[in-house]
Short mmCIF file of C-alpha atoms in Angstrom, two decimals:
data_model
loop_
_atom_site.label_atom_id
_atom_site.label_comp_id
_atom_site.label_asym_id
_atom_site.label_seq_id
_atom_site.Cartn_x
_atom_site.Cartn_y
_atom_site.Cartn_z
CA MET A 803 89.91 91.14 63.53
CA SER A 804 89.32 87.62 63.89
CA PRO A 805 87.39 86.08 66.92
CA VAL A 806 90.63 84.09 67.96
CA ARG A 807 92.57 87.16 67.91
CA VAL A 808 89.87 89.09 70.01
CA THR A 809 89.60 86.30 72.36
CA ASP A 810 93.57 86.24 72.98
CA MET A 811 93.48 89.99 73.64
CA ARG A 812 90.72 89.42 76.04
CA TRP A 813 92.69 86.58 78.02
CA SER A 814 95.74 88.61 77.92
CA TRP A 815 93.88 91.36 79.68
CA VAL A 816 92.87 89.08 82.34
CA ARG A 817 96.10 87.63 82.71
CA LYS A 818 97.70 91.24 83.39
CA ASN A 819 95.03 92.44 85.45
CA LEU A 820 94.22 88.76 87.56
CA LEU A 821 95.52 90.26 90.71
CA LEU A 822 93.24 93.20 90.47
CA LEU A 823 90.19 91.33 89.62
CA LEU A 824 90.89 88.85 92.41
CA THR A 825 91.07 91.74 94.75
CA PHE A 826 87.92 93.23 93.75
CA SER A 827 86.26 89.87 93.96
CA GLY A 828 87.36 89.59 97.77
CA VAL A 829 86.20 92.94 98.52
CA LEU A 830 82.62 91.88 97.21
CA PHE A 831 82.99 88.51 98.90
CA GLY A 832 83.74 90.03 102.30
CA VAL A 833 80.94 92.50 102.06
CA ALA A 834 78.48 89.74 101.03
CA LEU A 835 79.53 86.88 103.64
CA GLY A 836 80.08 89.74 106.58
CA LEU A 837 76.24 90.71 106.11
CA ALA A 838 75.06 87.22 105.80
CA LEU A 839 77.11 85.97 108.93
CA ARG A 840 75.43 88.97 110.89
CA ALA A 841 72.31 86.64 110.84
CA VAL A 842 73.74 83.89 112.39
CA GLY A 843 75.49 86.12 115.15
CA PRO A 844 79.02 84.63 115.74
CA ASP A 845 81.02 85.01 118.86
CA SER A 846 83.72 86.82 119.55
CA THR A 847 86.02 83.90 119.02
CA THR A 848 84.62 83.40 115.76
CA ILE A 849 84.99 86.89 114.47
CA LEU A 850 88.62 86.66 116.03
CA LEU A 851 89.45 83.70 113.67
CA ILE A 852 87.95 85.45 110.60
CA SER A 853 90.03 88.64 111.04
CA TYR A 854 93.08 86.70 111.90
CA PRO A 855 94.14 86.32 107.79
CA GLY A 856 93.29 90.21 107.24
CA GLU A 857 95.88 90.98 110.38
CA LEU A 858 98.45 89.13 109.08
CA PHE A 859 98.05 90.61 106.03
CA ILE A 860 98.38 94.45 107.27
CA ARG A 861 101.18 93.33 109.65
CA MET A 862 103.26 92.22 106.25
CA LEU A 863 102.48 95.54 105.05
CA LYS A 864 103.41 97.54 107.82
CA LEU A 865 106.57 95.39 107.90
CA MET A 866 107.58 96.88 104.54
CA ILE A 867 106.93 100.50 105.31
CA LEU A 868 109.96 101.55 107.40
CA PRO A 869 112.87 99.95 105.18
CA LEU A 870 110.96 100.90 102.08
CA ILE A 871 110.60 104.74 103.21
CA ILE A 872 114.32 104.80 104.15
CA ALA A 873 115.86 102.94 100.92
CA SER A 874 113.58 104.83 98.45
CA LEU A 875 114.28 108.45 100.20
CA ILE A 876 117.77 108.06 100.42
CA SER A 877 118.52 106.54 97.13
CA GLY A 878 116.15 108.73 95.46
CA SER A 879 117.14 112.11 97.10
CA ALA A 880 121.13 110.80 96.34
CA SER A 881 120.24 110.72 92.52
CA LEU A 882 119.24 114.51 92.65
CA ASN A 883 121.17 117.58 93.72
CA ALA A 884 120.07 119.40 96.55
CA LYS A 885 118.50 122.47 94.56
CA ILE A 886 116.34 119.91 92.64
CA ASN A 887 115.31 118.24 95.83
CA GLY A 888 114.49 121.79 97.47
CA TYR A 889 112.25 122.41 94.48
CA ILE A 890 110.50 119.18 94.83
CA VAL A 891 109.55 119.26 98.02
CA VAL A 892 108.45 122.82 98.01
CA ARG A 893 106.04 122.34 94.95
CA THR A 894 104.74 118.95 96.82
CA ILE A 895 104.03 120.85 100.06
CA LEU A 896 102.10 123.66 98.29
CA TYR A 897 100.16 121.25 95.84
CA PHE A 898 99.17 119.16 99.11
CA MET A 899 98.16 122.34 101.00
CA ALA A 900 95.99 123.71 98.11
CA THR A 901 94.07 120.20 97.34
CA SER A 902 93.48 119.90 101.28
CA LEU A 903 91.85 123.49 101.35
CA LEU A 904 89.97 122.41 97.98
CA ASN A 905 88.65 119.24 99.62
CA ALA A 906 87.71 121.16 102.94
CA LEU A 907 85.74 123.58 100.75
CA ILE A 908 84.08 120.73 99.11
CA GLY A 909 83.00 119.34 102.48
CA VAL A 910 81.36 122.46 103.41
CA LEU A 911 79.44 123.06 100.46
CA LEU A 912 78.00 119.61 100.36
CA VAL A 913 77.20 119.37 103.95
CA VAL A 914 75.43 122.63 103.49
CA ALA A 915 73.42 121.58 100.60
CA ILE A 916 72.51 118.09 101.65
CA HIS A 917 72.03 119.04 105.36
CA PRO A 918 72.29 115.45 106.97
CA GLY A 919 72.43 116.63 110.57
CA SER A 920 68.79 116.14 112.16
CA PRO A 921 68.10 116.61 116.16
CA LEU A 922 65.98 113.60 115.71
CA ALA A 923 68.86 111.33 114.45
CA ARG A 924 70.87 112.80 117.61
CA GLN A 925 68.57 111.73 120.21
CA ALA A 926 67.98 108.28 118.44
CA LEU A 927 71.89 107.64 118.42
CA THR A 928 72.31 108.99 121.96
CA GLU A 929 69.37 106.56 123.11
CA SER A 930 70.92 103.48 121.17
CA LEU A 931 74.74 103.68 121.48
CA THR A 932 77.23 103.75 124.30
CA SER A 933 80.31 105.42 123.21
CA SER A 934 83.28 104.13 125.04
CA SER A 935 85.26 107.16 123.61
CA ASN A 936 87.81 108.66 125.96
CA THR A 937 88.38 111.62 123.95
CA THR A 938 88.69 114.90 125.64
CA SER A 939 88.31 118.21 124.14
CA ASN A 940 91.48 119.43 125.98
CA VAL A 941 93.21 119.67 122.55
CA ASN A 942 93.92 122.55 120.16
CA ILE A 943 95.66 123.33 116.77
CA LEU A 944 98.59 124.91 118.51
CA ASP A 945 99.57 121.54 119.97
CA GLY A 946 99.22 119.78 116.78
CA PHE A 947 101.57 122.02 115.11
CA LEU A 948 104.11 121.75 118.12
CA ASP A 949 103.85 118.15 117.88
CA LEU A 950 104.54 118.27 114.36
CA GLY A 951 107.76 120.14 114.78
CA ARG A 952 109.00 117.80 117.51
CA ASN A 953 108.16 114.77 115.35
CA ILE A 954 109.78 116.46 112.15
CA PHE A 955 113.10 116.72 114.34
CA PRO A 956 113.40 113.49 116.84
CA GLU A 957 115.90 113.52 119.13
CA ASN A 958 116.60 109.79 118.60
CA ILE A 959 116.19 108.15 114.89
CA PHE A 960 116.10 104.89 116.22
CA ARG A 961 113.03 105.88 118.66
CA ALA A 962 111.58 107.52 116.15
CA SER A 963 111.05 104.18 114.27
CA PHE A 964 108.45 103.06 116.83
CA GLN A 965 107.37 105.91 119.08
CA GLN A 966 105.79 109.39 118.22
CA VAL A 967 105.74 112.54 120.15
CA HIS A 968 102.59 113.92 121.46
CA THR A 969 100.98 116.30 123.72
CA VAL A 970 98.67 115.01 126.79
CA TYR A 971 96.64 116.78 129.22
CA GLU A 972 96.92 115.39 132.59
CA GLU A 973 95.12 116.24 135.89
CA GLN A 974 97.33 117.45 138.85
CA LEU A 975 96.83 118.67 142.52
CA VAL A 976 98.05 121.95 142.67
CA THR A 977 98.29 123.78 145.97
CA GLN A 978 97.01 127.51 145.52
CA HIS A 979 97.58 130.05 148.29
CA ASN A 980 94.80 132.45 148.96
CA ASN A 981 96.27 135.77 149.84
CA ILE A 982 93.05 137.23 151.74
CA THR A 983 92.53 134.35 154.01
CA GLY A 984 95.80 132.85 154.31
CA VAL A 985 94.74 129.59 153.81
CA ASP A 986 96.47 127.02 151.19
CA ALA A 987 94.04 125.05 149.02
CA LYS A 988 94.34 121.95 146.72
CA ILE A 989 92.78 122.38 143.32
CA THR A 990 92.72 120.09 140.17
CA GLU A 991 94.15 121.62 137.26
CA MET A 992 94.73 120.19 133.41
CA VAL A 993 98.49 120.29 133.03
CA ARG A 994 100.13 120.04 129.69
CA SER A 995 102.71 117.70 129.06
CA VAL A 996 104.81 116.05 126.10
CA LYS A 997 104.95 112.31 126.09
CA TYR A 998 105.66 109.32 123.67
CA ARG A 999 103.14 107.19 121.69
CA ALA A 1000 103.27 103.75 120.08
CA GLY A 1001 103.83 104.20 116.53
CA THR A 1002 106.46 104.96 113.82
CA ASN A 1003 107.38 108.73 113.46
CA THR A 1004 107.25 108.73 109.69
CA LEU A 1005 107.94 112.23 109.35
CA GLY A 1006 111.08 112.63 111.32
CA ILE A 1007 112.62 109.54 109.44
CA ILE A 1008 111.46 111.26 106.16
CA VAL A 1009 113.39 114.47 107.16
CA PHE A 1010 116.51 112.56 107.98
CA CYS A 1011 116.69 110.52 105.08
CA LEU A 1012 116.27 113.76 102.99
CA VAL A 1013 119.21 115.44 104.26
CA PHE A 1014 121.22 112.17 104.72
CA GLY A 1015 120.49 111.32 100.82
CA THR A 1016 121.47 114.86 99.79
CA LEU A 1017 124.59 115.15 101.10
CA LEU A 1018 125.47 111.36 100.39
CA GLY A 1019 124.78 112.38 96.92
CA SER A 1020 126.97 115.25 97.04
CA LEU A 1021 129.98 113.05 97.75
CA GLY A 1022 130.28 111.76 94.23
CA LYS A 1023 132.02 108.60 93.82
CA LYS A 1024 132.82 108.21 97.41
CA GLY A 1025 129.14 107.66 97.99
CA ALA A 1026 128.36 105.45 95.08
CA VAL A 1027 128.45 102.44 97.27
CA VAL A 1028 125.98 103.35 99.75
CA VAL A 1029 123.66 104.76 97.06
CA ASP A 1030 123.85 101.38 95.13
CA PHE A 1031 123.39 99.58 98.73
CA PHE A 1032 120.22 101.31 99.39
CA SER A 1033 119.14 101.09 95.63
CA VAL A 1034 119.40 97.18 95.87
CA ILE A 1035 117.37 97.22 99.30
CA ASP A 1036 114.50 99.23 97.33
CA THR A 1037 114.57 96.66 94.70
CA VAL A 1038 114.10 93.97 97.25
CA ILE A 1039 111.36 95.21 99.33
CA LEU A 1040 109.39 96.10 96.16
CA LYS A 1041 109.72 92.09 95.15
CA ILE A 1042 108.86 91.38 98.62
CA VAL A 1043 105.51 93.31 98.17
CA THR A 1044 104.84 91.72 94.73
CA GLY A 1045 104.70 88.59 96.36
CA VAL A 1046 102.68 89.62 99.32
CA MET A 1047 100.33 91.30 97.02
CA TRP A 1048 99.16 87.93 96.08
CA LEU A 1049 97.35 87.73 99.56
CA SER A 1050 95.48 90.66 99.12
CA PRO A 1051 92.09 88.94 98.03
CA LEU A 1052 92.30 86.81 101.21
CA GLY A 1053 93.49 89.55 103.63
CA VAL A 1054 90.94 92.27 101.99
CA ALA A 1055 87.74 89.94 102.58
CA SER A 1056 88.99 89.19 105.99
CA VAL A 1057 89.55 92.59 107.20
CA ILE A 1058 85.96 94.01 105.60
CA MET A 1059 84.15 90.81 106.94
CA SER A 1060 85.49 91.15 110.55
CA LYS A 1061 84.68 94.70 110.38
CA ILE A 1062 81.23 94.33 109.47
CA LEU A 1063 80.68 91.63 111.89
CA SER A 1064 81.99 93.74 114.92
CA VAL A 1065 79.73 96.76 114.52
CA GLU A 1066 76.67 96.88 117.05
CA ASN A 1067 73.71 98.28 116.16
CA LEU A 1068 74.31 98.22 112.47
CA GLY A 1069 70.96 99.11 111.26
CA THR A 1070 70.22 101.91 113.66
CA VAL A 1071 73.49 103.27 112.69
CA MET A 1072 73.03 103.22 109.06
CA SER A 1073 69.43 104.57 109.32
CA ASN A 1074 70.45 107.70 111.45
CA LEU A 1075 73.59 108.42 110.00
CA GLY A 1076 73.23 107.29 106.67
CA LEU A 1077 72.62 110.60 105.12
CA PHE A 1078 76.16 111.73 106.88
CA ILE A 1079 77.59 108.85 105.34
CA VAL A 1080 76.47 109.38 101.82
CA THR A 1081 77.65 113.25 102.23
CA VAL A 1082 81.27 112.24 102.62
CA VAL A 1083 81.34 109.45 100.37
CA VAL A 1084 79.75 111.89 97.41
CA GLY A 1085 82.44 114.38 98.13
CA VAL A 1086 85.12 111.64 98.17
CA PHE A 1087 83.87 110.64 94.59
CA ILE A 1088 83.33 114.12 93.42
CA TYR A 1089 86.95 114.92 94.20
CA GLN A 1090 88.58 111.56 92.95
CA TRP A 1091 86.58 111.32 89.60
CA ILE A 1092 85.97 114.76 88.50
CA ILE A 1093 88.16 117.66 90.22
CA GLN A 1094 91.60 115.36 90.65
CA ASN A 1095 91.29 113.98 87.16
CA LEU A 1096 90.31 117.36 85.55
CA LEU A 1097 93.65 119.02 87.55
CA TYR A 1098 95.69 115.96 86.05
CA PHE A 1099 94.82 116.70 82.51
CA ILE A 1100 95.02 120.21 82.89
CA PHE A 1101 98.78 120.26 84.42
CA THR A 1102 99.89 117.09 82.24
CA ARG A 1103 97.86 117.03 79.10
CA LYS A 1104 97.34 113.24 79.78
CA ASN A 1105 94.71 110.70 79.96
CA PRO A 1106 93.39 110.83 83.89
CA LEU A 1107 91.15 107.66 83.21
CA GLN A 1108 94.22 105.50 82.38
CA PHE A 1109 96.25 106.74 85.04
CA TYR A 1110 93.52 106.17 87.74
CA PHE A 1111 92.97 102.54 86.34
CA HIS A 1112 96.44 101.49 87.21
CA LEU A 1113 95.88 102.76 90.67
CA LEU A 1114 92.91 100.47 91.31
CA GLU A 1115 95.04 98.14 93.43
CA PRO A 1116 96.27 100.56 96.01
CA TRP A 1117 92.99 101.93 96.03
CA VAL A 1118 91.38 98.79 97.29
CA THR A 1119 94.06 97.94 99.72
CA SER A 1120 93.79 101.42 101.06
CA PHE A 1121 90.15 100.76 101.58
CA ALA A 1122 90.73 97.70 103.43
CA THR A 1123 93.37 98.63 105.61
CA ALA A 1124 92.12 102.36 106.41
CA SER A 1125 95.70 103.76 106.26
CA THR A 1126 97.83 105.40 103.37
CA ALA A 1127 100.94 104.05 105.37
CA ALA A 1128 100.13 100.41 105.13
CA THR A 1129 99.36 100.91 101.66
CA LEU A 1130 102.61 102.60 100.70
CA PRO A 1131 104.44 99.68 99.42
CA ILE A 1132 102.07 98.89 96.94
CA THR A 1133 101.50 102.22 95.74
CA PHE A 1134 105.25 102.61 95.21
CA ARG A 1135 104.74 99.15 93.07
CA CYS A 1136 102.18 100.21 91.04
CA MET A 1137 103.59 103.82 90.34
CA ASN A 1138 106.54 102.61 89.28
CA ASP A 1139 105.68 99.60 87.27
CA LYS A 1140 102.40 100.77 85.81
CA CYS A 1141 102.02 104.51 86.01
CA GLY A 1142 105.51 105.26 84.77
CA VAL A 1143 106.26 108.19 87.03
CA ASP A 1144 109.92 108.76 87.39
CA PRO A 1145 111.00 106.88 90.39
CA ARG A 1146 113.07 109.83 91.54
CA ILE A 1147 109.74 111.95 92.01
CA SER A 1148 107.60 109.11 93.58
CA ARG A 1149 110.45 108.21 96.09
CA PHE A 1150 109.90 111.87 97.26
CA VAL A 1151 106.52 112.61 97.03
CA LEU A 1152 104.84 109.47 98.39
CA PRO A 1153 106.38 109.19 101.60
CA ILE A 1154 105.88 112.53 102.52
CA GLY A 1155 102.13 112.46 101.04
CA ALA A 1156 101.53 109.55 103.44
CA THR A 1157 102.53 111.60 106.42
CA VAL A 1158 101.31 115.34 105.53
CA ASN A 1159 98.63 114.93 102.78
CA MET A 1160 95.30 114.14 104.30
CA ASP A 1161 92.83 115.38 101.37
CA GLY A 1162 90.03 113.12 102.58
CA THR A 1163 90.64 114.04 106.27
CA ALA A 1164 90.18 117.74 105.54
CA LEU A 1165 86.87 116.80 103.95
CA PHE A 1166 85.61 114.55 106.54
CA VAL A 1167 86.59 116.93 109.39
CA SER A 1168 84.52 119.95 107.71
CA VAL A 1169 81.77 117.65 107.19
CA GLY A 1170 81.48 116.53 110.57
CA THR A 1171 82.04 119.40 112.12
CA ILE A 1172 79.18 121.19 110.35
CA PHE A 1173 77.05 118.02 110.76
CA ILE A 1174 77.23 118.28 114.53
CA ALA A 1175 76.31 121.88 114.29
CA GLN A 1176 73.03 120.86 112.52
CA MET A 1177 72.08 118.06 114.87
CA ASN A 1178 72.31 120.73 117.65
CA GLU A 1179 70.69 123.57 115.69
CA LEU A 1180 73.22 125.69 116.36
CA PRO A 1181 73.51 128.38 113.23
CA LEU A 1182 76.91 129.24 111.68
CA GLY A 1183 77.85 132.27 109.73
CA ILE A 1184 80.43 132.95 106.88
CA GLY A 1185 83.06 133.70 109.32
CA GLU A 1186 82.44 130.30 110.99
CA TYR A 1187 82.31 128.52 107.85
CA ALA A 1188 85.72 130.20 106.66
CA THR A 1189 87.25 129.09 110.00
CA ILE A 1190 86.26 125.56 109.42
CA ILE A 1191 87.76 125.31 106.18
CA VAL A 1192 91.21 126.77 107.29
CA THR A 1193 91.35 124.75 110.79
CA ALA A 1194 90.09 121.52 108.97
CA THR A 1195 92.85 122.09 106.48
CA ALA A 1196 95.67 122.92 109.16
CA ALA A 1197 94.68 120.28 111.37
CA SER A 1198 94.85 117.35 108.77
CA VAL A 1199 98.26 118.39 107.84
CA ALA A 1200 99.19 117.97 111.37
CA SER A 1201 97.46 114.79 111.95
CA ALA A 1202 99.08 111.12 112.08
CA SER A 1203 98.69 108.92 109.38
CA VAL A 1204 96.51 106.23 111.57
CA PRO A 1205 93.12 104.92 111.34
CA SER A 1206 90.52 107.11 112.75
CA ALA A 1207 92.85 110.19 113.56
CA ALA A 1208 90.45 112.46 112.08
CA LEU A 1209 87.91 112.16 115.16
CA VAL A 1210 90.70 113.69 117.31
CA LEU A 1211 90.89 116.53 114.52
CA ILE A 1212 87.13 117.18 114.78
CA LEU A 1213 87.44 118.15 118.20
CA ILE A 1214 90.02 121.03 117.27
CA VAL A 1215 87.80 122.29 114.74
CA LEU A 1216 84.77 122.12 117.08
CA THR A 1217 86.74 124.06 119.77
CA SER A 1218 87.70 126.78 117.59
CA VAL A 1219 84.28 127.46 116.64
CA ASN A 1220 82.54 126.97 120.08
CA LEU A 1221 80.73 123.80 119.17
CA PRO A 1222 79.75 121.09 121.62
CA ALA A 1223 82.66 118.45 121.40
CA GLU A 1224 80.89 115.51 123.24
CA ASP A 1225 78.91 114.79 120.03
CA VAL A 1226 81.82 113.86 118.22
CA SER A 1227 81.52 110.33 120.08
CA LEU A 1228 78.54 109.69 118.03
CA LEU A 1229 80.57 109.32 114.86
CA PHE A 1230 82.55 106.65 116.39
CA ALA A 1231 80.02 104.30 115.24
CA ILE A 1232 80.32 104.70 111.58
CA ASP A 1233 84.03 105.83 111.51
CA TRP A 1234 85.06 102.74 110.56
CA LEU A 1235 83.38 102.79 107.20
CA VAL A 1236 83.96 106.40 106.28
CA ASP A 1237 87.54 106.10 107.29
CA ARG A 1238 87.97 103.64 104.41
CA PHE A 1239 86.81 106.10 101.71
CA ARG A 1240 88.37 109.20 102.93
CA THR A 1241 91.64 106.99 103.07
CA THR A 1242 91.38 106.43 99.11
CA ASN A 1243 91.42 110.11 98.51
CA ASN A 1244 94.34 110.37 100.57
CA MET A 1245 96.29 107.80 98.77
CA LEU A 1246 95.05 109.04 95.08
CA GLY A 1247 95.94 112.57 96.25
CA ASP A 1248 99.64 111.50 96.95
CA CYS A 1249 99.83 109.86 93.59
CA TYR A 1250 98.32 112.59 91.40
CA THR A 1251 100.54 114.78 93.35
CA ALA A 1252 103.53 112.59 92.17
CA ALA A 1253 102.48 112.77 88.78
CA ILE A 1254 101.89 116.25 88.49
CA VAL A 1255 105.36 117.23 90.55
CA GLU A 1256 106.88 114.97 87.97
CA HIS A 1257 105.56 116.91 84.85
CA TRP A 1258 106.34 120.33 86.54
CA SER A 1259 109.89 119.03 87.13
CA GLN A 1260 110.83 117.98 83.55
CA ASN A 1261 113.64 120.75 83.03
CA GLU A 1262 115.20 119.91 85.98
CA LEU A 1263 115.06 116.04 85.46
CA LYS A 1264 116.27 116.71 82.05
CA ALA A 1265 118.92 118.66 83.29
CA MET A 1266 120.01 116.19 85.46
CA ASP A 1267 120.21 113.43 83.28
CA ALA A 1268 122.23 115.87 80.68
CA GLU A 1269 124.45 116.27 83.45
CA ALA A 1270 125.00 112.86 84.26
CA SER A 1271 125.33 111.90 80.58
CA ALA A 1272 128.23 114.53 80.16
CA GLU A 1273 129.82 113.45 83.41
CA ALA A 1274 129.57 109.87 82.44
CA HIS A 1275 131.08 110.72 78.76
CA TYR A 1276 133.96 112.81 80.48
CA ALA A 1277 134.69 110.04 82.73
CA ASP A 1278 135.07 107.76 79.84
CA VAL A 1279 137.25 110.07 77.66
CA GLU A 1280 139.16 110.44 80.96
CA LYS A 1281 139.79 106.92 81.26
CA ALA A 1282 140.54 106.37 77.74
CA ALA A 1283 143.19 109.06 78.25
CA ASP A 1284 144.62 107.43 81.32
CA LEU A 1285 145.14 104.16 79.61
CA ALA A 1286 146.45 105.20 76.14
CA PRO A 1287 149.98 105.78 77.31
CA LEU A 1288 150.08 102.29 78.89
CA GLN A 1289 148.75 100.73 75.34
CA ASP A 1290 151.36 102.69 73.54
CA SER A 1291 153.99 101.88 75.97
CA SER A 1292 153.31 98.20 75.85
CA LEU A 1293 152.89 98.58 72.20
CA ASN A 1294 156.40 100.15 71.89
CA ASN A 1295 158.22 97.56 74.19
CA GLY A 1296 156.72 94.88 72.16
CA LYS A 1297 158.20 96.16 69.24
CA ALA A 1298 161.54 97.03 70.72
CA GLY A 1299 161.72 93.47 72.16
CA GLY A 1300 161.18 91.93 68.34
CA ALA A 1301 163.97 94.28 66.90
CA GLU A 1302 166.30 93.22 69.75
CA GLU A 1303 165.96 89.94 68.69
CA VAL A 1304 166.41 90.17 65.36
CA LEU A 1305 169.25 91.88 65.69
CA HIS A 1306 170.89 89.39 68.33
CA VAL A 1307 170.31 86.70 65.75
CA GLU A 1308 171.94 88.63 62.92
CA VAL A 1309 174.81 89.55 65.30
CA GLU A 1310 175.46 85.78 66.44
CA SER A 1311 174.90 84.12 62.80
CA PRO A 1312 178.24 85.59 61.19
CA PRO A 1313 180.79 84.58 63.73
CA LYS A 1314 179.32 81.11 63.66
CA GLU A 1315 179.61 80.95 59.69
CA ALA A 1316 183.30 82.37 59.91
CA SER A 1317 184.47 79.87 62.48
CA THR A 1318 182.82 77.05 60.25
CA THR A 1319 184.87 78.56 57.36
CA THR A 1320 187.89 78.56 59.28
CA LYS A 1321 188.21 74.96 60.50
CA ILE A 1322 187.66 73.88 56.59
#
């Protein structure tokens, strides 16, 4: 191969992956400049201006989430029948549950092996850090699943676009009567109440769109116009996302710089919680690079490294935004354009996974729970470890797709095994960093699940394609049959008209000739 051709191939690769290279450069630039600016000690206004481009970038991505989910789910579910939709949803949920359980198990094994918790680290963190968290321990897994059911079935689809249901505990004065003394006394009780908080109820919208799209597809030709409408919206949103992605190098660098500059006591935090961070990050990459790719190869018999490379753009974006939902528009584009996953499957799996699948969260919750037990020198048995694994998996399913949601889930798991819940505040100092790594696990878990579910659904998809081809062929034959009588009629009418004209000429001509002869 000539040197010129090799050079052309290299430049072709650079042009094809230019956005990916720029985005990675933005990450490195943000980390380097953020650490360098810490020595200068910028004020709050300077940090605000540095974070402003990143804030706008994330806002643009979040703007695309709702229309993209609605359009993709409705058009995707309408293109399949109800039976296949049910198969895909069941396979997706079961695989999500299995991988979350696997991540929780990995977290437990790593934290026991590495043992990052130390009483000395707890003492140093308690003396140097002041937590501003208002987190309360009055949360349990029952409330999480009840809120999950309430969000699955929203009472108002428009309200679900900007508010979620959640359970809170409030202090209320209750009058209690003493039967012995006959005196009424007022005591304070924690009363459970269901309220709304800001944030899109993605799960409720997903369920509504799945049902709406499935029934829309069953209408056939009557619903074709509406299906085409949502398909066009889906295409337009993805084109907008393609344009927004060229702002990602600047946006990613801005977000990372602002986070590094806004953290107080960075040296103390990294020195005392460094081993905890290493434990979580090692668990994340063991799952991403080894277990996840191995599962992909076993189920699909395809090259997992190529698939992983095509997802580096959403990987970087999820690391910067720390939100699977905010990365969803970019994930859609890469899955459809680069990975070649059937859009009918990716439209299903990715929105559901952004809400339900929390692989990295399950790993982090299990590591964080045992880390707190180690800092307090509290021994755990096999039963406690099993409880942590199961509870972390269940809590991750019920968690919201928002940054730092895992810290609330740790409270649930701590309560289930009777560990001190107040120490979770020590993890707030490093959650901004660990949250980014575990979010990449969540995002990649959604993508790999979509590819595996597509492989499992090949027979159903081929049957759907064959049925669609047969219907199209039947429609063409029926249309041709309907047009045939009209064509024959038109052809016969033309022939009859021509014969009449000829007959008319032959009839008219002889009298004229006879008349002329008589005159002569």
